[in-house]
Coordinates of C-alpha atoms in Angstrom, one line a residue:
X10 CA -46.1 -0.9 33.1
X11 CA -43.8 0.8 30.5
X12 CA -39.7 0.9 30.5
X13 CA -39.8 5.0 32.0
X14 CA -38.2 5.2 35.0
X15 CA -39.8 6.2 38.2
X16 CA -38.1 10.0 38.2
X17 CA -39.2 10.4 34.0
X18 CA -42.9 9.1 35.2
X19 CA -42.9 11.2 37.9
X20 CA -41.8 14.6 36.0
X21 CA -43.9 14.2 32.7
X22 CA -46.7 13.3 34.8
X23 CA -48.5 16.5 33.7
X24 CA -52.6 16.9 33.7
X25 CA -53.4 15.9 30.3
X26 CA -57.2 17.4 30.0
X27 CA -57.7 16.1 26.2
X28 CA -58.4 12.6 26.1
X29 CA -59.8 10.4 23.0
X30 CA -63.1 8.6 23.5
X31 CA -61.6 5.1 22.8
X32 CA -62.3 2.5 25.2
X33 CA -59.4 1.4 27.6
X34 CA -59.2 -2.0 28.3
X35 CA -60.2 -2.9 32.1
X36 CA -56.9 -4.9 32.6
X37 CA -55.4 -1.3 32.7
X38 CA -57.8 0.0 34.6
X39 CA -57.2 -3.2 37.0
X40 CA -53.7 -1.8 37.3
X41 CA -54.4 1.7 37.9
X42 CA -56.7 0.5 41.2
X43 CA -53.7 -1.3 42.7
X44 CA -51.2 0.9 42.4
X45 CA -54.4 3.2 44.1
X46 CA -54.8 0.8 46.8
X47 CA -50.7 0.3 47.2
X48 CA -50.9 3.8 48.7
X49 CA -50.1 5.3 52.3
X50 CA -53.4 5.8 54.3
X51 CA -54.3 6.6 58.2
X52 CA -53.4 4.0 60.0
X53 CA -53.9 1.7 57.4
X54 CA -57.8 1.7 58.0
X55 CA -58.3 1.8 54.2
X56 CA -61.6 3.7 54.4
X57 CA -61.0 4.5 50.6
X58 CA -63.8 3.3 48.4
X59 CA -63.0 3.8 44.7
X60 CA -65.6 3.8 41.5
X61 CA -65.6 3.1 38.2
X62 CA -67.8 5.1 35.9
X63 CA -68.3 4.3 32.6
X64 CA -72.1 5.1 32.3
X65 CA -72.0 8.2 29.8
X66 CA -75.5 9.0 32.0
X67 CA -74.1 8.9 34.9
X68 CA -71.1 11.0 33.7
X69 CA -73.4 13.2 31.8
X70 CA -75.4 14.3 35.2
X71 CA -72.2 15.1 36.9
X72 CA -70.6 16.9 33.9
X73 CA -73.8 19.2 34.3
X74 CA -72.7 20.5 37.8
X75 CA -69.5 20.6 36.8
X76 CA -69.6 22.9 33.9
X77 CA -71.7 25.2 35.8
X78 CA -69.0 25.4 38.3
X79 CA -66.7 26.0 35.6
X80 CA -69.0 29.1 34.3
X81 CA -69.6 30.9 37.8
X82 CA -66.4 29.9 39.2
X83 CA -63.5 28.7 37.2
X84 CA -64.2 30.2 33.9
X85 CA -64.1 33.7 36.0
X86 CA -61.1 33.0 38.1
X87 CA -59.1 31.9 35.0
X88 CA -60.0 35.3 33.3
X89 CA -58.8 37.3 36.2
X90 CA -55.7 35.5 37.4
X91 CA -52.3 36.2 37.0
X92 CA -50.2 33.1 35.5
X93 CA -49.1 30.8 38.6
X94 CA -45.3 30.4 39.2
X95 CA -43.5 28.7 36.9
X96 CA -45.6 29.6 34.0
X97 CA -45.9 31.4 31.4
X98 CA -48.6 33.9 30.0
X99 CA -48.7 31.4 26.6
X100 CA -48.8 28.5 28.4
X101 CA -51.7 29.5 31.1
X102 CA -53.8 30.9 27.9
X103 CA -53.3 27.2 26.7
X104 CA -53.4 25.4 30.5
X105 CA -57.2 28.1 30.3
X106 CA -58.6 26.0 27.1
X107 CA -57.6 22.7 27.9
X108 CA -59.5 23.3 30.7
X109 CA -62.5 24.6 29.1
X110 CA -61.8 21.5 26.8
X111 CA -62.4 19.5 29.6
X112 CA -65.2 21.1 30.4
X113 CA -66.9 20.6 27.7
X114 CA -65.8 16.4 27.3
X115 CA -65.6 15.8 30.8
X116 CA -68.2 12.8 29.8
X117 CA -67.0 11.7 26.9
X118 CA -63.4 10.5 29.1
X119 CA -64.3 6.5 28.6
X120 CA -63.2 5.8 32.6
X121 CA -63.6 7.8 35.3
X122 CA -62.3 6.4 38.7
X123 CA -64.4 8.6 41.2
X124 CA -61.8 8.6 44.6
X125 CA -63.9 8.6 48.5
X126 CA -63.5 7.9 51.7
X127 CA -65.9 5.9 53.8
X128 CA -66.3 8.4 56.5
X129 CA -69.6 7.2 58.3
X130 CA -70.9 9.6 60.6
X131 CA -67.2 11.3 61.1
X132 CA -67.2 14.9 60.0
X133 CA -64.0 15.4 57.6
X134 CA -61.1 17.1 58.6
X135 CA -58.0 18.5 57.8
X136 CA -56.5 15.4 57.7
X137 CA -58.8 13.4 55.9
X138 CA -57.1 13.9 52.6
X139 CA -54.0 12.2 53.7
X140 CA -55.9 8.8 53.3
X141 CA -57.1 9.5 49.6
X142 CA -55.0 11.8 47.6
X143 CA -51.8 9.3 48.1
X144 CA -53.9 6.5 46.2
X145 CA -54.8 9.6 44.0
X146 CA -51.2 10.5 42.9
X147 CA -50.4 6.6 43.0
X148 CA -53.3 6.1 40.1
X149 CA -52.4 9.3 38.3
X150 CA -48.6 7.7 38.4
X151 CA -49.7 4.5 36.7
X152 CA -51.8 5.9 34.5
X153 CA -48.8 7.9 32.8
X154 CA -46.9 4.8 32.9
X155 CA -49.1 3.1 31.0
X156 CA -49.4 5.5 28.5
X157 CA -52.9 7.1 29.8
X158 CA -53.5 10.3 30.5
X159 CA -55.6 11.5 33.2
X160 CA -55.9 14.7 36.1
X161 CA -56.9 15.4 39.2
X162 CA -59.7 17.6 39.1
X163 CA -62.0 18.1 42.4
X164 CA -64.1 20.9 40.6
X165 CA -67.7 19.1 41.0
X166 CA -67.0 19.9 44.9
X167 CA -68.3 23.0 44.5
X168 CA -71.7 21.4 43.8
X169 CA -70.9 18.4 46.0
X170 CA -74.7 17.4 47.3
X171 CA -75.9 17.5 43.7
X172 CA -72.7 15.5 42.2
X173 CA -72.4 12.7 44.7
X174 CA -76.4 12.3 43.9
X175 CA -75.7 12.1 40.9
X176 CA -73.2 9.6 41.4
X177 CA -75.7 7.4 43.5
X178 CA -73.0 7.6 46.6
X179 CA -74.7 6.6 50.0
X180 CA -74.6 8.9 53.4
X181 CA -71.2 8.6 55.0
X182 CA -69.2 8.2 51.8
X183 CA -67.5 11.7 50.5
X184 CA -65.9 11.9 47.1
X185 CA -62.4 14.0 46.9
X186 CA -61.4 13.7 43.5
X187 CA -62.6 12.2 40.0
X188 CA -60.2 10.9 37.6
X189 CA -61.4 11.0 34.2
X190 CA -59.0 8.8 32.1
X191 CA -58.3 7.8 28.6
X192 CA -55.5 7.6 26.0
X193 CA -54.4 11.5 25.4
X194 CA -54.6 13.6 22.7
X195 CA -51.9 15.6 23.0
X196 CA -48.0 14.2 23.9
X197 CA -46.6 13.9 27.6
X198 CA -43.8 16.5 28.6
X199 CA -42.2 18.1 31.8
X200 CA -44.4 19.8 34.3
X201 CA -44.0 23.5 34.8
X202 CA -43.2 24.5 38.7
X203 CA -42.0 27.3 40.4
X204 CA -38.1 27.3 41.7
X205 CA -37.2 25.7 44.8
X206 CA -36.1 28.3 46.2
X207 CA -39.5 29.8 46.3
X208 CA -41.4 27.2 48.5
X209 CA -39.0 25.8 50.4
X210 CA -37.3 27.0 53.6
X211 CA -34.5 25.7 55.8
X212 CA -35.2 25.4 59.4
X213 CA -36.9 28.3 59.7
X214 CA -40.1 29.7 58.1
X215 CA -38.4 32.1 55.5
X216 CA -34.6 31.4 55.9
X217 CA -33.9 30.3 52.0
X218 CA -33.0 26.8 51.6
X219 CA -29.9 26.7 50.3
X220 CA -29.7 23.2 48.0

């Protein structure tokens, strides 16, 4: 791991959607999956089940389903929407092409780590998340520290059946996220949020929090 400190890592650790094609040695990728696997999970079952793709084929079938969720979905939403909080027009006309970026080079990422649960015949629920996405931000944490860039992007849900087929994952096992990572084009920086203020209450639902 690099010198940052845990707070730096944790607010640079931005979605970096432009990633070089260069390989990326699999002692890193050895070190993402712990930190992954270091996570909080239910009960500490660890149903989570994490895979490597580096199979431009494989990557290539999902990146189908996932562009056309981009063009009937994303691509629309994007056009229509209002910056979030916290941002700027500029920067959500840039945040809009590096996703299309992404888009378009979703295969060509050199790793992806594609993050499930192991759910057997249980039907997910709300809380199923709470046993993946921590190993999620763990892995997205590491990869930053190690100089790798990566996001979180759950966008080949929309086509989920078709994806996970493509994948080759058996009945039971669900994917929640894909991680595509590689060594970034572009330069780390601070995340762009919304105040406090905004989201967080004291107490009560709606009484301002006053820190």
């Amino acid at each position: 791991m690099a010198d940052a400190s845990l707070s730096d890592i944790i607010f640079t650790t931005r979605a970096m959607r432009r990633l070089k094609p260069d390989p990326v040695p699999d002692d890193l990728i050895r070190k993402i999956l712990e930190a992954g696997v270091s996570a909080a999970n239910g009960g500490n079952f660890q149903r989570w089940r994490f895979m490597v793709v580096t199979d431009r084929a494989v990557k290539h079938a999902v990146q189908v389903w996932y562009k056309k969720a981009f063009d009937e979905v994303v691509g629309p939403r994007y056009a229509k929407s209002p910056p979030p909080p916290g941002i700027t027009p500029e920067k959500y006309a840039r945040q809009h092409h590096a996703v299309e970026y992404l888009t378009e080079h979703f295969h060509e990422a050199p790793v992806w780590i594609v993050a499930c649960l192991d759910e057997g015949t249980a039907t997910p629920t709300r809380w199923s998340g709470a046993s993946i996405y921590p190993a999620v931000q763990n892995m997205l944490l590491a990869a930053r520290a190690l100089g790798l860039g990566s996001t979180l992007t759950t966008r080949h849900l929309l086509y989920a059946k078709e994806a996970e087929a493509a994948l080759g994952l058996p009945d039971g096992v669900h994917s929640y996220a894909i991680l595509p990572i590689g060594w970034p084009l572009g330069k780390f920086g601070p995340v762009g949020r919304t105040a406090l203020g905004d989201v967080v209450f004291s107490e009560a639902w709606g009484r301002p929090y006053p820190g």
